[in-house]
């Protein structure tokens, strides 16, 4: 029996793999899409709280460093410029999928992320994409072109359903986040097999944790959410976000913390302004001049009541009527709320991280096509590459754009 031959075999039927397969198939290529998981596109299904934040209108392809992290964020400029949020929005509209904008340009499906999965599967059907799922991949082989030039290079893919051969091999197996729905290190292993450099991986867009004893006074605040300014890093490379913070039993979460986690380095402190935009020293001084209420009660007019109670409870100097408080004590309280410094001990890890930072080193890939510079016909797209977007639809836009760039080149 002869080995079935495909123009392209794509491994990973997630966001990038499905989109690449559809586009390549619609260009007339014979495409096989393989995924080991039982269900297609599980990450799209659980994304955006089940509504999939599928892109972001604020993405500026000319300035990728604004919303993307990696050793060289400029790498994604070419792909992002050639397939923009407006292109994906037009596709979503063509499929009649209703969507809405939340804050900061984030677009979500009105009904469910299932609408987007159905759209991608319909696009694959249009391109006559063959999909093998669930199907594991055991081994990848590569043959160089024959010396007489009669046969070109090809990849041999040994799968649970038998051997297949392809002119091009696309790795779209994503990162390490959420192993229980199918994440593996497959892409990094294939990169290693072909001698590609890798940038160290770590969880990104992830809640941060703190030492149990040090966290005990704040554990009572679990469930409290409030807008903050959060920053990390020394002056030159300092990053800061204005977003909501969420207290949890083990540490901090919410959009503010997820965003900063992608920039946080172990051992580095975070600085959090718990009352951004409020002139706390002035407000407390005014309260002192006109009120006899407890400091906690006055503070509760400026920040959430639970936070006010917890903060005032930290020092006997702050547990008294405000008119009896020393000016210095009020200044310290204001300072501690406006610049709460704390050093996380770690993260909640890949079981909670939305993305994986690091991955295939972009220096090894063409920014126009995502093909390996030193390995013809081998492509890496989506999250497996050392490009990580901010929270807010940027990661899916990178998946669509890198998939599109690759599909045009196959
Ligand atoms: P993706 O992870 O989508 O797909 C990889 C595929 O490869 C999977 O189907 C997997 O089963 C398969 N695979 C892995 N190993 C394999 C192997 N050994 N053999 C065969 N197949 C294998 N982003 C965003 O922009 N907006 C959002 O709203 C969210 N929300 C969100 C919520 C949560 C909870 C998470 C975990 C993540 C997000 N993200 C997000 C991030 C986003 O989901 C992610 O960046 C993209 O799905 C990456 O697309 P890829 O196609 O690269 O990988």
Coordinates of C-alpha atoms and ligand atoms in Angstrom, one line a residue:
X1 CA 0.0 0.0 0.0
X2 CA 1.4 3.4 -0.9
X3 CA 1.7 6.1 1.8
X4 CA -0.9 8.8 1.5
X5 CA 0.7 12.1 0.4
X6 CA -0.5 15.6 1.4
X7 CA 0.7 19.0 0.3
X8 CA 0.7 19.9 4.0
X9 CA 0.2 18.1 7.3
X10 CA -0.8 20.4 10.1
X11 CA -0.4 19.1 13.7
X12 CA -2.7 20.8 16.3
X13 CA -6.4 21.6 15.6
X14 CA -6.5 24.6 17.8
X15 CA -6.9 28.2 16.7
X16 CA -3.8 28.5 14.5
X17 CA -4.0 24.9 13.1
X18 CA -7.7 25.1 12.1
X19 CA -7.3 28.5 10.5
X20 CA -4.1 27.6 8.6
X21 CA -5.7 24.3 7.4
X22 CA -8.8 26.2 6.1
X23 CA -6.8 28.8 4.3
X24 CA -4.4 26.3 2.7
X25 CA -7.2 24.0 1.7
X26 CA -9.1 26.9 0.1
X27 CA -6.0 27.7 -1.9
X28 CA -6.4 24.2 -3.4
X29 CA -3.8 22.4 -1.4
X30 CA -4.4 18.8 -0.1
X31 CA -4.3 19.3 3.7
X32 CA -4.4 16.9 6.6
X33 CA -5.0 18.3 10.1
X34 CA -4.1 16.0 13.1
X35 CA -4.9 16.5 16.8
X36 CA -4.5 14.0 19.6
X37 CA -7.3 15.5 21.8
X38 CA -10.9 14.1 21.7
X39 CA -12.5 17.4 21.1
X40 CA -11.5 20.1 18.5
X41 CA -10.3 23.5 19.7
X42 CA -10.9 23.1 23.4
X43 CA -9.0 26.3 24.2
X44 CA -11.3 28.4 22.0
X45 CA -14.3 26.7 23.7
X46 CA -13.1 27.8 27.2
X47 CA -11.7 31.1 26.2
X48 CA -13.1 34.5 27.2
X49 CA -15.3 32.8 29.8
X50 CA -17.0 30.7 27.1
X51 CA -17.5 33.7 24.8
X52 CA -14.0 33.8 23.2
X53 CA -12.4 37.2 23.0
X54 CA -11.4 36.5 19.4
X55 CA -9.5 39.7 18.5
X56 CA -8.8 43.3 19.6
X57 CA -9.6 46.4 17.7
X58 CA -6.7 48.4 19.4
X59 CA -4.0 46.1 18.0
X60 CA -1.5 48.2 16.1
X61 CA 0.5 46.0 13.7
X62 CA 3.1 48.7 13.2
X63 CA 3.9 48.6 16.9
X64 CA 3.7 45.0 18.1
X65 CA 5.8 45.7 21.2
X66 CA 2.8 47.5 22.6
X67 CA 0.8 44.3 23.0
X68 CA 3.2 41.4 22.5
X69 CA 5.9 39.9 24.7
X70 CA 8.9 37.9 23.5
X71 CA 12.6 38.3 22.8
X72 CA 11.7 40.1 19.6
X73 CA 8.1 41.3 19.4
X74 CA 8.9 43.1 16.1
X75 CA 9.0 39.6 14.5
X76 CA 5.2 39.5 14.4
X77 CA 4.8 42.8 12.5
X78 CA 4.8 41.3 9.0
X79 CA 2.1 38.6 9.8
X80 CA 0.0 41.0 11.9
X81 CA 0.1 43.7 9.1
X82 CA -1.0 41.2 6.4
X83 CA -3.9 39.8 8.5
X84 CA -5.5 42.4 10.7
X85 CA -8.3 42.3 13.2
X86 CA -10.6 43.9 10.6
X87 CA -10.0 40.8 8.3
X88 CA -11.0 38.4 11.0
X89 CA -14.0 40.6 12.0
X90 CA -15.1 40.5 8.3
X91 CA -14.9 36.7 8.4
X92 CA -17.0 36.5 11.6
X93 CA -19.5 38.9 10.0
X94 CA -19.7 36.8 6.8
X95 CA -20.7 33.8 9.0
X96 CA -23.4 35.9 10.7
X97 CA -21.9 35.5 14.2
X98 CA -23.1 38.3 16.5
X99 CA -20.4 39.8 18.7
X100 CA -19.9 42.8 20.9
X101 CA -17.0 45.0 22.2
X102 CA -16.1 45.0 25.9
X103 CA -13.6 47.4 27.2
X104 CA -10.3 48.3 25.5
X105 CA -11.2 47.0 22.0
X106 CA -11.9 43.5 23.1
X107 CA -14.4 41.6 20.9
X108 CA -16.4 38.7 22.2
X109 CA -19.0 36.4 20.6
X110 CA -22.5 37.3 21.9
X111 CA -23.7 33.7 22.2
X112 CA -20.8 31.3 22.6
X113 CA -17.3 30.4 21.6
X114 CA -18.9 27.4 19.9
X115 CA -20.0 29.8 17.1
X116 CA -16.3 30.5 16.3
X117 CA -15.4 26.8 16.3
X118 CA -18.3 26.1 14.0
X119 CA -17.1 28.9 11.7
X120 CA -13.5 27.5 11.6
X121 CA -14.8 24.0 10.9
X122 CA -17.0 25.3 8.1
X123 CA -14.0 27.1 6.6
X124 CA -12.0 23.8 6.8
X125 CA -14.9 22.0 5.1
X126 CA -14.8 24.6 2.3
X127 CA -11.1 23.8 1.9
X128 CA -11.8 20.1 1.9
X129 CA -9.4 19.7 4.8
X130 CA -9.1 16.1 6.1
X131 CA -9.1 15.9 9.9
X132 CA -7.8 13.0 12.0
X133 CA -8.9 13.4 15.6
X134 CA -8.2 12.0 18.0
X135 CA -4.9 10.8 16.5
X136 CA -1.5 10.8 18.1
X137 CA 1.7 11.5 16.3
X138 CA 4.6 9.1 17.2
X139 CA 7.5 10.2 15.1
X140 CA 8.5 12.6 12.4
X141 CA 11.0 11.8 9.7
X142 CA 12.5 13.9 7.0
X143 CA 14.0 13.0 3.6
X144 CA 16.2 15.5 1.7
X145 CA 15.7 15.9 -2.1
X146 CA 17.4 13.2 -4.2
X147 CA 20.7 14.2 -5.8
X148 CA 19.2 13.9 -9.3
X149 CA 16.5 16.4 -8.3
X150 CA 13.7 13.9 -9.2
X151 CA 12.2 13.8 -5.7
X152 CA 11.8 16.9 -3.5
X153 CA 12.2 17.0 0.3
X154 CA 9.4 15.4 2.3
X155 CA 8.2 14.7 5.8
X156 CA 7.1 11.3 7.0
X157 CA 4.6 11.4 9.8
X158 CA 4.0 8.3 11.8
X159 CA 0.5 8.5 13.4
X160 CA -1.9 6.2 15.3
X161 CA -3.7 5.9 12.0
X162 CA -0.7 5.0 9.9
X163 CA 2.1 6.7 8.0
X164 CA 1.5 9.8 5.9
X165 CA 3.9 11.9 3.9
X166 CA 3.8 15.6 3.2
X167 CA 5.8 18.3 1.3
X168 CA 5.2 20.7 4.3
X169 CA 4.8 20.2 8.0
X170 CA 3.1 22.8 10.1
X171 CA 3.4 22.6 13.9
X172 CA 0.5 24.3 15.6
X173 CA 0.5 22.5 18.9
X174 CA 0.3 25.6 21.1
X175 CA 1.9 26.0 24.5
X176 CA 2.0 24.1 27.9
X177 CA -1.0 25.8 29.5
X178 CA -3.9 23.7 30.7
X179 CA -2.5 20.2 30.2
X180 CA -5.8 18.6 31.1
X181 CA -7.4 19.7 27.8
X182 CA -4.5 18.5 25.7
X183 CA -1.5 20.8 26.0
X184 CA 1.8 19.1 25.5
X185 CA 5.5 20.0 24.8
X186 CA 5.2 18.3 21.3
X187 CA 6.1 21.5 19.4
X188 CA 9.2 22.1 21.5
X189 CA 10.3 18.5 21.0
X190 CA 10.0 18.8 17.2
X191 CA 11.9 22.1 17.3
X192 CA 14.6 20.3 19.3
X193 CA 14.7 17.4 16.8
X194 CA 15.4 19.8 14.0
X195 CA 18.0 21.8 15.9
X196 CA 15.9 24.9 16.4
X197 CA 16.8 27.2 19.4
X198 CA 14.1 27.6 22.1
X199 CA 13.5 30.5 24.5
X200 CA 12.8 29.3 28.0
X201 CA 9.2 28.6 28.7
X202 CA 7.2 29.9 31.7
X203 CA 3.5 30.5 32.5
X204 CA 2.0 33.8 31.4
X205 CA -1.3 35.5 32.0
X206 CA -1.4 33.7 35.3
X207 CA -2.5 34.4 38.9
X208 CA 0.4 35.1 41.3
X209 CA 0.9 33.4 44.7
X210 CA 2.4 34.5 48.0
X211 CA 3.9 32.8 51.0
X212 CA 1.1 31.4 53.2
X213 CA 2.0 33.3 56.4
X214 CA 2.7 36.6 54.7
X215 CA -0.6 36.3 52.9
X216 CA -2.7 35.4 55.9
X217 CA -3.8 39.0 56.7
X218 CA -5.0 39.4 53.1
X219 CA -6.7 36.0 52.7
X220 CA -9.9 37.5 54.3
X221 CA -10.2 39.7 51.2
X222 CA -10.7 36.8 48.9
X223 CA -13.3 37.6 46.3
X224 CA -12.8 41.4 46.5
X225 CA -12.2 43.1 43.1
X226 CA -11.2 46.7 42.5
X227 CA -9.5 48.8 39.9
X228 CA -5.8 49.4 40.6
X229 CA -2.6 50.4 38.9
X230 CA 0.0 47.6 39.1
X231 CA 3.6 47.9 38.0
X232 CA 6.8 45.9 38.1
X233 CA 10.4 46.3 37.0
X234 CA 13.1 49.0 37.4
X235 CA 12.6 52.4 35.9
X236 CA 13.7 51.8 32.3
X237 CA 11.9 48.6 31.7
X238 CA 9.0 49.3 34.2
X239 CA 5.6 48.0 33.0
X240 CA 2.3 49.1 34.5
X241 CA -1.4 48.3 33.9
X242 CA -4.6 50.0 34.9
X243 CA -7.0 47.1 35.3
X244 CA -9.1 45.2 37.9
X245 CA -7.3 43.3 40.7
X246 CA -8.9 40.3 42.3
X247 CA -7.9 39.0 45.8
X248 CA -7.9 35.2 46.1
X249 CA -7.3 32.8 49.0
X250 CA -3.7 32.1 47.8
X251 CA -2.8 35.5 46.2
X252 CA -3.8 37.9 43.5
X253 CA -5.6 37.5 40.2
X254 CA -7.8 39.5 37.9
X255 CA -6.9 41.2 34.6
X256 CA -4.3 43.5 36.3
X257 CA -2.3 40.6 37.7
X258 CA -2.7 38.4 34.6
X259 CA -1.3 41.2 32.5
X260 CA 1.6 42.0 34.8
X261 CA 2.5 38.3 35.3
X262 CA 3.8 38.2 31.7
X263 CA 6.4 40.8 32.7
X264 CA 7.1 39.8 36.3
X265 CA 10.4 38.1 37.0
X266 CA 10.8 35.8 40.0
X267 CA 12.1 37.7 43.0
X268 CA 10.9 41.1 41.7
X269 CA 8.4 43.1 43.8
X270 CA 5.1 44.4 42.5
X271 CA 4.0 47.9 43.3
X272 CA 0.2 48.3 43.5
X273 CA -1.8 51.6 43.8
X274 CA -5.0 50.5 45.4
X275 CA -6.7 53.8 44.9
X276 CA -5.5 55.1 41.6
X277 CA -6.6 58.6 40.8
X278 CA -7.5 59.4 44.4
X279 CA -5.3 62.0 46.3
X280 CA -5.3 60.0 49.5
X281 CA -3.1 62.3 51.6
X282 CA -5.4 65.3 50.8
X283 CA -8.6 63.3 51.3
X284 CA -7.5 61.9 54.7
X285 CA -6.3 65.3 55.8
X286 CA -9.7 66.8 54.9
X287 CA -11.5 64.0 56.7
X288 CA -9.4 64.6 59.8
X289 CA -10.5 68.3 59.8
X290 CA -14.2 67.6 59.7
X291 CA -14.9 64.1 61.0
X292 CA -14.8 62.0 64.2
X293 CA -15.5 58.7 62.6
X294 CA -13.1 55.8 62.7
X295 CA -10.3 55.9 60.1
X296 CA -11.7 52.7 58.6
X297 CA -15.1 54.3 58.0
X298 CA -13.6 57.4 56.4
X299 CA -11.3 55.2 54.3
X300 CA -14.4 53.2 53.1
X301 CA -15.6 56.3 51.3
X302 CA -12.4 56.2 49.2
X303 CA -11.8 52.5 48.6
X304 CA -14.0 49.4 49.1
X305 CA -15.1 48.9 52.7
X306 CA -13.5 45.4 53.1
X307 CA -10.2 46.8 52.0
X308 CA -10.5 49.8 54.3
X309 CA -11.2 47.5 57.3
X310 CA -8.3 45.2 56.4
X311 CA -5.8 48.1 55.9
X312 CA -6.8 50.1 59.0
X313 CA -6.6 46.8 61.0
X314 CA -2.9 46.6 60.2
X315 CA -1.7 49.1 62.8
X316 CA -3.1 50.4 66.2
X317 CA -2.3 53.9 64.9
X318 CA -5.1 53.4 62.3
X319 CA -7.7 52.0 64.6
X320 CA -9.0 55.2 66.1
X321 CA -11.2 58.2 65.2
X322 CA -9.6 60.1 62.4
X323 CA -9.6 63.4 64.2
X324 CA -7.4 61.8 66.9
X325 CA -4.9 60.3 64.4
X326 CA -1.4 61.7 64.0
X327 CA -0.7 63.4 60.7
X328 CA 2.3 61.1 60.2
X329 CA 0.2 58.0 60.8
X330 CA -2.3 59.1 58.1
X331 CA 0.5 59.9 55.7
X332 CA 1.8 56.3 56.2
X333 CA -1.6 54.9 55.6
X334 CA -2.0 56.9 52.4
X335 CA 1.5 55.8 51.3
X336 CA 0.8 52.1 52.0
X337 CA -2.4 52.1 50.0
X338 CA -0.9 54.0 47.1
X339 CA 2.3 52.0 47.0
X340 CA 1.6 48.5 48.3
X341 CA 4.9 46.6 47.6
X342 CA 4.9 42.9 47.7
X343 CA 6.9 40.1 46.2
X344 CA 5.1 37.0 44.8
X345 CA 6.6 33.7 45.6
X346 CA 5.4 32.1 42.4
X347 CA 2.5 31.6 40.0
X348 CA -0.4 29.2 39.8
X349 CA 1.5 27.5 37.0
X350 CA 0.4 25.9 33.8
X351 CA -2.8 24.5 35.2
X352 CA -4.2 28.1 35.5
X353 CA -2.0 30.1 33.0
X354 CA -3.8 31.3 29.9
X355 CA -0.6 31.2 27.8
X356 CA 3.0 30.0 27.7
X357 CA 5.8 32.6 27.5
X358 CA 8.9 31.7 25.4
X359 CA 8.9 28.9 22.8
X360 CA 10.5 28.5 19.4
X361 CA 13.1 31.3 19.0
X362 CA 11.9 33.7 16.3
X363 CA 15.5 34.1 15.0
X364 CA 15.1 30.6 13.5
X365 CA 11.9 31.5 11.6
X366 CA 11.0 33.6 8.6
X367 CA 8.8 36.5 9.7
X368 CA 7.0 36.5 6.3
X369 CA 6.1 32.8 6.3
X370 CA 6.9 31.3 9.7
X371 CA 9.0 28.7 7.9
X372 CA 12.3 27.5 9.6
X373 CA 15.2 29.2 7.9
X374 CA 17.4 26.1 8.1
X375 CA 14.7 23.4 7.6
X376 CA 12.7 23.7 4.3
X377 CA 9.0 22.9 4.6
X378 CA 8.8 23.0 8.4
X379 CA 6.6 25.8 9.9
X380 CA 5.7 26.8 13.4
X381 CA 2.6 29.0 14.0
X382 CA 0.6 30.3 17.0
X383 CA 1.5 30.0 20.6
X384 CA 4.4 27.5 20.2
X385 CA 6.4 30.5 18.9
X386 CA 8.1 32.9 21.3
X387 CA 5.4 35.5 20.8
X388 CA 2.8 36.1 23.6
X389 CA 0.0 38.6 23.5
X390 CA -1.6 40.6 26.2
X391 CA -4.9 39.6 27.7
X392 CA -7.7 40.9 25.5
X393 CA -7.8 38.9 22.2
X394 CA -4.2 39.5 21.2
X395 CA -3.2 35.8 21.4
X396 CA -6.0 34.7 19.1
X397 CA -5.1 37.5 16.6
X398 CA -1.5 36.2 16.6
X399 CA -2.9 32.7 16.0
X400 CA -5.0 33.9 13.0
X401 CA -2.3 36.1 11.6
X402 CA 0.6 33.6 11.8
X403 CA -1.7 30.9 10.4
X404 CA -2.6 33.1 7.5
X405 CA 1.0 34.0 6.8
X406 CA 2.0 30.4 6.8
X407 CA -1.0 29.3 4.6
X408 CA -0.1 31.8 1.9
X409 CA 3.4 30.3 1.7
X410 CA 2.6 26.5 1.7
Ligands
LIG1 P1 -4.0 25.9 20.9 O1 -3.7 25.6 22.3 O2 -5.3 26.6 20.6 O3 -4.1 24.5 20.0 C1 -3.1 23.5 20.1 C2 -3.7 22.2 19.7 O4 -2.6 21.3 19.6 C3 -4.7 21.7 20.7 O5 -5.9 21.3 20.0 C4 -4.0 20.4 21.2 O6 -4.9 19.4 21.5 C5 -3.1 20.1 20.1 N1 -1.9 19.3 20.5 C6 -1.1 19.5 21.5 N2 -0.2 18.6 21.6 C7 -0.4 17.7 20.7 C8 0.2 16.5 20.2 N3 1.3 16.0 20.9 N4 -0.3 15.8 19.2 C9 -1.3 16.3 18.5 N5 -2.0 17.5 18.9 C10 -1.5 18.1 19.9 N6 -6.6 34.2 23.9 C11 -7.3 35.3 23.4 O7 -6.8 35.9 22.5 N7 -8.6 35.6 23.9 C12 -9.2 34.9 24.9 O8 -10.3 35.1 25.3 C13 -8.4 33.8 25.5 N8 -8.9 33.2 26.6 C14 -8.2 32.1 27.1 C15 -8.7 31.4 28.2 C16 -8.0 30.3 28.7 C17 -8.6 29.6 30.0 C18 -6.8 29.9 28.1 C19 -6.1 28.7 28.6 C20 -6.3 30.6 27.1 C21 -7.0 31.7 26.6 N9 -6.4 32.4 25.5 C22 -7.1 33.5 25.0 C23 -5.2 32.0 24.8 C24 -5.5 31.3 23.5 O9 -6.4 30.3 23.8 C25 -4.2 30.7 22.9 O10 -3.2 31.6 22.8 C26 -4.5 30.1 21.5 O11 -5.5 29.1 21.6 C27 -3.2 29.5 20.9 O12 -3.6 29.0 19.7 P2 -2.7 27.7 19.1 O13 -3.5 27.2 17.9 O14 -1.3 28.1 19.0 O15 -2.8 26.6 20.3

